[in-house]
Short mmCIF file of N, CA and C in Angstrom, two decimals:
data_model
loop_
_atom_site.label_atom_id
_atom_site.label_comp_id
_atom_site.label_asym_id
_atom_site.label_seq_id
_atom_site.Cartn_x
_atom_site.Cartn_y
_atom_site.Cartn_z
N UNK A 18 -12.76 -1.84 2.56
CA UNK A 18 -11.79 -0.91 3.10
C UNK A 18 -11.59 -1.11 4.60
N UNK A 19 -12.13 -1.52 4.83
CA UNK A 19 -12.32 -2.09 7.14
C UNK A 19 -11.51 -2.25 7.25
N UNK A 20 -10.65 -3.39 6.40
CA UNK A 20 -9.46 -4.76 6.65
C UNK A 20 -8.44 -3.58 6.70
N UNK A 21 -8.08 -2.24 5.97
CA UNK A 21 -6.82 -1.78 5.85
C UNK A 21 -7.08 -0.14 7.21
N UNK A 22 -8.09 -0.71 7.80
CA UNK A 22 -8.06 0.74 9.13
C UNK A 22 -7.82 0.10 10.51
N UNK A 23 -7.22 0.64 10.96
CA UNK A 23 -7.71 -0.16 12.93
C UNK A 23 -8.55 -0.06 12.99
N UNK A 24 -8.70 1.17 13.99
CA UNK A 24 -9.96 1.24 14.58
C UNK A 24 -10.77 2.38 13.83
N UNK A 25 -12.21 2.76 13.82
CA UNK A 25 -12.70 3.69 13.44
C UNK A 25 -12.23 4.15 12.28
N UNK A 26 -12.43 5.25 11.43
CA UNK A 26 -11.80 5.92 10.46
C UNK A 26 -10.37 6.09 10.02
N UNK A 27 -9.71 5.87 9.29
CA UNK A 27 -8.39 5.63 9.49
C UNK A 27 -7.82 7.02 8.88
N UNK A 28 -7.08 7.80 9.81
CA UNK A 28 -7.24 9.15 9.39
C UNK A 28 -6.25 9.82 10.15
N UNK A 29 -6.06 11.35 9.77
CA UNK A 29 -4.98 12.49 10.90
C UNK A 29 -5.12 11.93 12.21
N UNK A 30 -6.91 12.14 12.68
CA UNK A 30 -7.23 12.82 13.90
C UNK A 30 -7.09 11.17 14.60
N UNK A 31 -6.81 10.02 14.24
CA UNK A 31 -6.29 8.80 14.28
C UNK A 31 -4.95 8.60 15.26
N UNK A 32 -4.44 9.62 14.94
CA UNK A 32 -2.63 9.91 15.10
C UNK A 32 -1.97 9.53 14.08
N UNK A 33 -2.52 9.01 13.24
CA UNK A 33 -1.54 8.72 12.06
C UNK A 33 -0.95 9.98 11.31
N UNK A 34 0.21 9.82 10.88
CA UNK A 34 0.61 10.59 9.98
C UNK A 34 0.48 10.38 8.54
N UNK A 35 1.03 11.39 7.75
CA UNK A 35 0.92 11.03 6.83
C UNK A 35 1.85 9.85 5.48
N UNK A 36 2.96 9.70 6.39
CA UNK A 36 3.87 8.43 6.25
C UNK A 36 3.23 7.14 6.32
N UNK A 37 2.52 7.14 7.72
CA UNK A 37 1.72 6.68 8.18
C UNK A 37 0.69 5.53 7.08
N UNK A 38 0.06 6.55 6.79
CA UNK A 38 -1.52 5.98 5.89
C UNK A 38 -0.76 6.28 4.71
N UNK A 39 -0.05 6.70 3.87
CA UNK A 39 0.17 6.29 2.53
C UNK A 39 0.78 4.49 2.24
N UNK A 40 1.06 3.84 3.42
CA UNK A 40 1.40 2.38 2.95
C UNK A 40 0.35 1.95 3.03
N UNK A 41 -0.86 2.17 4.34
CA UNK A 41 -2.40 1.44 4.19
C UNK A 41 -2.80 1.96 2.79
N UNK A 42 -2.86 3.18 2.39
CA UNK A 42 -3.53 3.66 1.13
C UNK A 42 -3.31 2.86 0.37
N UNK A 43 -1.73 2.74 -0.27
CA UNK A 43 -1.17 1.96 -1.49
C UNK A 43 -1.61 0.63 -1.34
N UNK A 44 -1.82 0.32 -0.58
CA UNK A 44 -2.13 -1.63 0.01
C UNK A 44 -3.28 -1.77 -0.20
N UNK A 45 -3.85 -0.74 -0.63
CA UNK A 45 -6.14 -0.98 -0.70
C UNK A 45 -5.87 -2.56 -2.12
N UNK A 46 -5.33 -2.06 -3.04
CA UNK A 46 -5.68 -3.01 -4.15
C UNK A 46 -4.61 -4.18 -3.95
N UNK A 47 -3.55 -4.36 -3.58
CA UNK A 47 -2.68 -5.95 -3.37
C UNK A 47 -3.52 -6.21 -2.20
N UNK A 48 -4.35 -5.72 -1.35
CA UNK A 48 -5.11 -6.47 0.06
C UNK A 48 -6.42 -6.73 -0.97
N UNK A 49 -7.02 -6.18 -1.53
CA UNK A 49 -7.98 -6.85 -2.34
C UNK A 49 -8.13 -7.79 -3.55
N UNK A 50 -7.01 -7.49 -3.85
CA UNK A 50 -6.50 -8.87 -5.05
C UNK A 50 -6.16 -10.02 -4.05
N UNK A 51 -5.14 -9.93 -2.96
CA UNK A 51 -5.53 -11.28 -2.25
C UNK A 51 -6.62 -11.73 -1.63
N UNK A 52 -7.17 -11.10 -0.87
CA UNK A 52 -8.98 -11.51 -0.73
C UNK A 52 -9.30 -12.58 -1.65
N UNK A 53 -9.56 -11.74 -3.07
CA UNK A 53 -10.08 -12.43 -4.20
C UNK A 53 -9.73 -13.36 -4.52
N UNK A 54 -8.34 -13.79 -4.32
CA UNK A 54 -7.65 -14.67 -4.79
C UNK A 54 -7.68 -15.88 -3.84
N UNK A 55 -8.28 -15.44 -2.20
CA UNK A 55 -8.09 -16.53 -1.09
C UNK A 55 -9.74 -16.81 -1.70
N UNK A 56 -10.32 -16.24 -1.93
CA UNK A 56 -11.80 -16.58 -1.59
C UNK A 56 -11.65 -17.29 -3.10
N UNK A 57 -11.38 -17.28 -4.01
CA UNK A 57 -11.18 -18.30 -5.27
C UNK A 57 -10.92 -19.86 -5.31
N UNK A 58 -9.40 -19.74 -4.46
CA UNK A 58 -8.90 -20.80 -4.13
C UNK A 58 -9.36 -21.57 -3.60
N UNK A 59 -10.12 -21.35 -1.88
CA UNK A 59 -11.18 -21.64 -1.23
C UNK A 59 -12.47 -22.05 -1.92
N UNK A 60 -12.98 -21.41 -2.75
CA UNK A 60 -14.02 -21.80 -3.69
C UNK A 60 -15.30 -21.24 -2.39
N UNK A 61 -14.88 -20.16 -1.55
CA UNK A 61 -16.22 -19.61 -0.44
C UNK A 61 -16.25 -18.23 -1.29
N UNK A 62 -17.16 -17.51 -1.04
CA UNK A 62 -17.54 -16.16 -1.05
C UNK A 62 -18.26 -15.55 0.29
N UNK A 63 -17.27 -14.56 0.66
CA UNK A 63 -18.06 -13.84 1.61
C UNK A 63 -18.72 -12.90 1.42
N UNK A 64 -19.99 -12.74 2.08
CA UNK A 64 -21.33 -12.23 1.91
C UNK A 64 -20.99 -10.89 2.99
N UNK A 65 -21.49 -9.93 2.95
CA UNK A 65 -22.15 -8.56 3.94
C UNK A 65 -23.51 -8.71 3.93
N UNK A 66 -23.62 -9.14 5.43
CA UNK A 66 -24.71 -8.76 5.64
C UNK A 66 -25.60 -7.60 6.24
N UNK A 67 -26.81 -7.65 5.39
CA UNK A 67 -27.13 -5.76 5.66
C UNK A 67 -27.28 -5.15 7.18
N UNK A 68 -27.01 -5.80 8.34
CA UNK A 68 -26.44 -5.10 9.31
C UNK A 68 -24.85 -4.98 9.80
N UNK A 69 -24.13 -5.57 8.91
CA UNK A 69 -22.67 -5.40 8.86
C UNK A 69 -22.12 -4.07 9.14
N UNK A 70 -21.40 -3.65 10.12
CA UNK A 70 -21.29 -2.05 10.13
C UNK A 70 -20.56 -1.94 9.26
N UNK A 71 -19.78 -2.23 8.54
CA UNK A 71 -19.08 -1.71 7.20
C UNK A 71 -20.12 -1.23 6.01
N UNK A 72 -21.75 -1.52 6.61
CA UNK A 72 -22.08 -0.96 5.03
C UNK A 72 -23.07 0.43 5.53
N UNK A 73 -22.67 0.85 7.02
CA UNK A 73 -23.68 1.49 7.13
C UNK A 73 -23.01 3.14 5.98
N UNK A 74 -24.21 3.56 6.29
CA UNK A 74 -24.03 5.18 5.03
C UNK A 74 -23.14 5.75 5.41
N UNK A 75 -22.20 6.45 6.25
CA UNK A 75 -21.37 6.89 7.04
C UNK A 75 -20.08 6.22 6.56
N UNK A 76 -19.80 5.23 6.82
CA UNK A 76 -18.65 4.26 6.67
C UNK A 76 -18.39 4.04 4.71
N UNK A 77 -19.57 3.57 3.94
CA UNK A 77 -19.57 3.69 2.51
C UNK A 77 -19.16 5.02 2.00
N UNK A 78 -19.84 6.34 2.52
CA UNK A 78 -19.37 7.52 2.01
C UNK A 78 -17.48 7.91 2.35
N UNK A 79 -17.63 7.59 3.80
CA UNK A 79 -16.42 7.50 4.22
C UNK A 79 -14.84 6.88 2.82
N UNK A 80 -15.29 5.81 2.79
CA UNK A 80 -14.65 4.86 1.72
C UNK A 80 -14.94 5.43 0.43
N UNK A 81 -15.89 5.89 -0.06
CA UNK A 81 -15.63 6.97 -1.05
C UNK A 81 -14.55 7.88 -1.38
N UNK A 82 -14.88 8.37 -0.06
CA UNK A 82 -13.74 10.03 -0.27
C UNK A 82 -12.57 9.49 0.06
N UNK A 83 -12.26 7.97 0.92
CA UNK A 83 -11.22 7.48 0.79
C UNK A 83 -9.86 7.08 -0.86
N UNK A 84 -11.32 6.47 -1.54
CA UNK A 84 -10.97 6.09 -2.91
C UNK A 84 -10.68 7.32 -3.41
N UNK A 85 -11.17 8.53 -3.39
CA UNK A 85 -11.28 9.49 -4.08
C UNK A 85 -9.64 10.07 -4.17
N UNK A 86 -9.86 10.23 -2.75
CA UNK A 86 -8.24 10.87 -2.43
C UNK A 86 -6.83 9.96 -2.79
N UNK A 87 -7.46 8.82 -2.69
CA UNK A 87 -6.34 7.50 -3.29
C UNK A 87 -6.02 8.11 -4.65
N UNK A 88 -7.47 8.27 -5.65
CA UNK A 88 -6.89 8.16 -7.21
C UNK A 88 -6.73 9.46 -6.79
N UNK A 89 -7.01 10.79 -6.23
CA UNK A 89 -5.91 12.23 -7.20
C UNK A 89 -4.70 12.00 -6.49
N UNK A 90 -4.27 11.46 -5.48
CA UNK A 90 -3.16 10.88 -5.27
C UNK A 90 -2.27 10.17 -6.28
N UNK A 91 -2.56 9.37 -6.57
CA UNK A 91 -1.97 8.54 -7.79
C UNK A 91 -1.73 9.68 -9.06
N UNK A 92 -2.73 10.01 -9.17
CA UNK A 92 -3.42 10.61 -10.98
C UNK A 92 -1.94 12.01 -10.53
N UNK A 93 -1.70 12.60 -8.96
CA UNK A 93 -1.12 13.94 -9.55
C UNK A 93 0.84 13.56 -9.20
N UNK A 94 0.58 12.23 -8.07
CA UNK A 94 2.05 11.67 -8.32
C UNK A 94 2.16 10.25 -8.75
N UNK A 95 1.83 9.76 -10.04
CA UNK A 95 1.82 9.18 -10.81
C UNK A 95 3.34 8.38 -10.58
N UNK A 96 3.94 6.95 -10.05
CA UNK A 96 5.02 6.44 -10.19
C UNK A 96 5.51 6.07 -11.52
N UNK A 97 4.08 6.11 -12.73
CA UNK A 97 4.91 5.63 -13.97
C UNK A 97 5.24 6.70 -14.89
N UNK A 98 5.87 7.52 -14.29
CA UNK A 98 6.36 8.54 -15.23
C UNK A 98 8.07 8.78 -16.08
N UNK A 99 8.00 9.26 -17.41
CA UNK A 99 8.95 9.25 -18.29
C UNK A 99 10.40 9.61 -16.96
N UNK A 100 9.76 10.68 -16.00
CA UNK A 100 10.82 11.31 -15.57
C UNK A 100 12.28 10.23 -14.92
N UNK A 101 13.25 10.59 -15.37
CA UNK A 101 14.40 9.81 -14.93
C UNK A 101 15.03 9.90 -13.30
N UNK A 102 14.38 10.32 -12.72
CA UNK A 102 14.99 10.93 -11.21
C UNK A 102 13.70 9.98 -10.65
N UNK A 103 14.58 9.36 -8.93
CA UNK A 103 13.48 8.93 -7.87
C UNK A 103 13.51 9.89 -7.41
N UNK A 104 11.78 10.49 -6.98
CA UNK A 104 11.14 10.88 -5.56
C UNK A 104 10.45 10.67 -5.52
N UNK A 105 10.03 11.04 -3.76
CA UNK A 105 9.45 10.44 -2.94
C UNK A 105 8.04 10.74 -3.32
N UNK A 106 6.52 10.25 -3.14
CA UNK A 106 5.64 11.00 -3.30
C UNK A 106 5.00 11.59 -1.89
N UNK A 107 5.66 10.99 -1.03
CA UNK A 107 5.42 11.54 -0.20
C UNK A 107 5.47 12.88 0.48
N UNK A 108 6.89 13.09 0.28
CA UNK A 108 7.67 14.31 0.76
C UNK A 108 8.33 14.94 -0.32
N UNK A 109 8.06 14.54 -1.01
CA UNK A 109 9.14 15.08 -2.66
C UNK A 109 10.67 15.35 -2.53
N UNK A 110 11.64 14.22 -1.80
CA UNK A 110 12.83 14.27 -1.62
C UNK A 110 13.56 13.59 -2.76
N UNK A 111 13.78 14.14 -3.58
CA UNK A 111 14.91 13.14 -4.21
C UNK A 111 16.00 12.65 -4.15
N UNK A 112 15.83 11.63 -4.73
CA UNK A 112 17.05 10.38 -4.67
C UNK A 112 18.67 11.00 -4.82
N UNK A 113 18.81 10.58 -4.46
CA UNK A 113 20.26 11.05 -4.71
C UNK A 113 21.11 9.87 -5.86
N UNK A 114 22.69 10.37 -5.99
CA UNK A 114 22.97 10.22 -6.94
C UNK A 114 23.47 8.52 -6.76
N UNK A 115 24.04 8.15 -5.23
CA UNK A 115 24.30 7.17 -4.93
C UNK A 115 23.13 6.02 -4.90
N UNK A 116 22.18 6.39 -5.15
CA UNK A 116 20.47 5.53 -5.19
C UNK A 116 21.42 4.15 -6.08
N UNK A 117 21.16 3.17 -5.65
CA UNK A 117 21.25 2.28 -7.05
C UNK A 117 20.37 0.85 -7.18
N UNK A 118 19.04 1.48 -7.12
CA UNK A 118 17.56 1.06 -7.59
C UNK A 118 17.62 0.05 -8.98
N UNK A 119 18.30 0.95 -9.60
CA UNK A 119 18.53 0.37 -11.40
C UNK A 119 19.56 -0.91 -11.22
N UNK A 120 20.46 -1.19 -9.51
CA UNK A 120 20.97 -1.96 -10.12
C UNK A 120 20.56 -3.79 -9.31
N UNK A 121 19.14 -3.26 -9.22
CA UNK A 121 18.63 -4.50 -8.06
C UNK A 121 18.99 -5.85 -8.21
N UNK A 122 19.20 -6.43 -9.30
CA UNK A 122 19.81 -7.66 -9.58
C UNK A 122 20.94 -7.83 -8.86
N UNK A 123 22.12 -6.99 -9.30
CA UNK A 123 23.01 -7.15 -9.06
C UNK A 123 23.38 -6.90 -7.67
N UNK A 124 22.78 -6.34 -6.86
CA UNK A 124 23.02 -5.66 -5.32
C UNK A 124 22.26 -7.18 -4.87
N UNK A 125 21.53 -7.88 -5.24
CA UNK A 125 20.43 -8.65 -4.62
C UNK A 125 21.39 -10.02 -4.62
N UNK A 126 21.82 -10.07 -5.80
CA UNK A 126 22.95 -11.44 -6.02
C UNK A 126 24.00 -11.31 -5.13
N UNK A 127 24.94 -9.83 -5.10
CA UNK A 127 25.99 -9.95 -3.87
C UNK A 127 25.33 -10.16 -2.49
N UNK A 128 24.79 -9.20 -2.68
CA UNK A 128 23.94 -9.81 -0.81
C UNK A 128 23.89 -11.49 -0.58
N UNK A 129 22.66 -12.02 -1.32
CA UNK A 129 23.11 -13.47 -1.20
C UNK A 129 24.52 -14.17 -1.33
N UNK A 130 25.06 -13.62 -2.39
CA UNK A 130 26.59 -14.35 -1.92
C UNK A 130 27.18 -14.43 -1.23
N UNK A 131 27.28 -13.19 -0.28
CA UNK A 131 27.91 -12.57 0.70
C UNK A 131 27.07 -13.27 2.25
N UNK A 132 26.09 -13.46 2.55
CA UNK A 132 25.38 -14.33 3.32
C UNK A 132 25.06 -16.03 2.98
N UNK A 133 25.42 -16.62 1.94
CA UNK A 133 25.46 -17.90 1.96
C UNK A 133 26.25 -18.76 2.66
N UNK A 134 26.11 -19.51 3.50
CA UNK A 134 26.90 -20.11 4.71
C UNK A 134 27.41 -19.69 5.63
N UNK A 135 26.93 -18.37 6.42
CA UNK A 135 26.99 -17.70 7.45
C UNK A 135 26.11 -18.02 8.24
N UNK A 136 26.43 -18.41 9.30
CA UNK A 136 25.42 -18.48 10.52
C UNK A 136 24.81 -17.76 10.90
N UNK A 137 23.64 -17.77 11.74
CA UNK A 137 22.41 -16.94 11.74
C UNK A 137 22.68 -16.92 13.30
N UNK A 138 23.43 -17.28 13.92
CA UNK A 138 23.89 -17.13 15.41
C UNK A 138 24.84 -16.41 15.72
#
């Protein structure tokens, strides 16, 4: 959990908001699947060693209640739900009617069309 805080505890009293730390939050597991995946490729494993300050008792419990608050996070705004409407989990704003999420292909293809052989100057 180190890799996704600055400095010290990554938290309110931080200055972060809460906009803030919900993208570090969501990023705990794609930052640890790549780890895994560099340290694979590499064919190294990195070791903690037992004076590493990441393992002192303080910092482990810390990362606990971190995880903790991650899953009732998830578990009470759940993104894979039946419901047909976007919101936010952040702020609980919903999408409006002009959203057009559903039509990403197609918004993604005009964009590129619309920028192919345009200069970048």
């Amino acid at each position: 959990m180190r890799s996704l805080k600055n400095t010290g505890r990554h938290s309110h009293s931080s200055g972060n908001s809460e906009v803030m730390n919900n993208p570090w939050t969501f990023s705990a597991h794609v930052t640890s699947e790549y780890n895994s995946a560099m340290q694979d490729f590499t064919e190294l494993a990195y070791t903690i060693n037992p004076k590493h300050k990441d393992s002192t008792e303080v910092l482990i419990k810390g990362d606990a209640s971190d995880l903790e608050k991650m899953q009732t996070k998830i578990t009470n705004c759940s993104p894979y739900t039946a419901y047909p409407l976007l919101k936010n989990i952040v702020n609980w704003i919903m999408a409006g009617s002009d959203v057009n999420v559903h039509a990403l292909q197609e918004v993604r293809n005009k964009i590129i069309r619309y920028i192919v052989g345009k200069s970048t100057t």
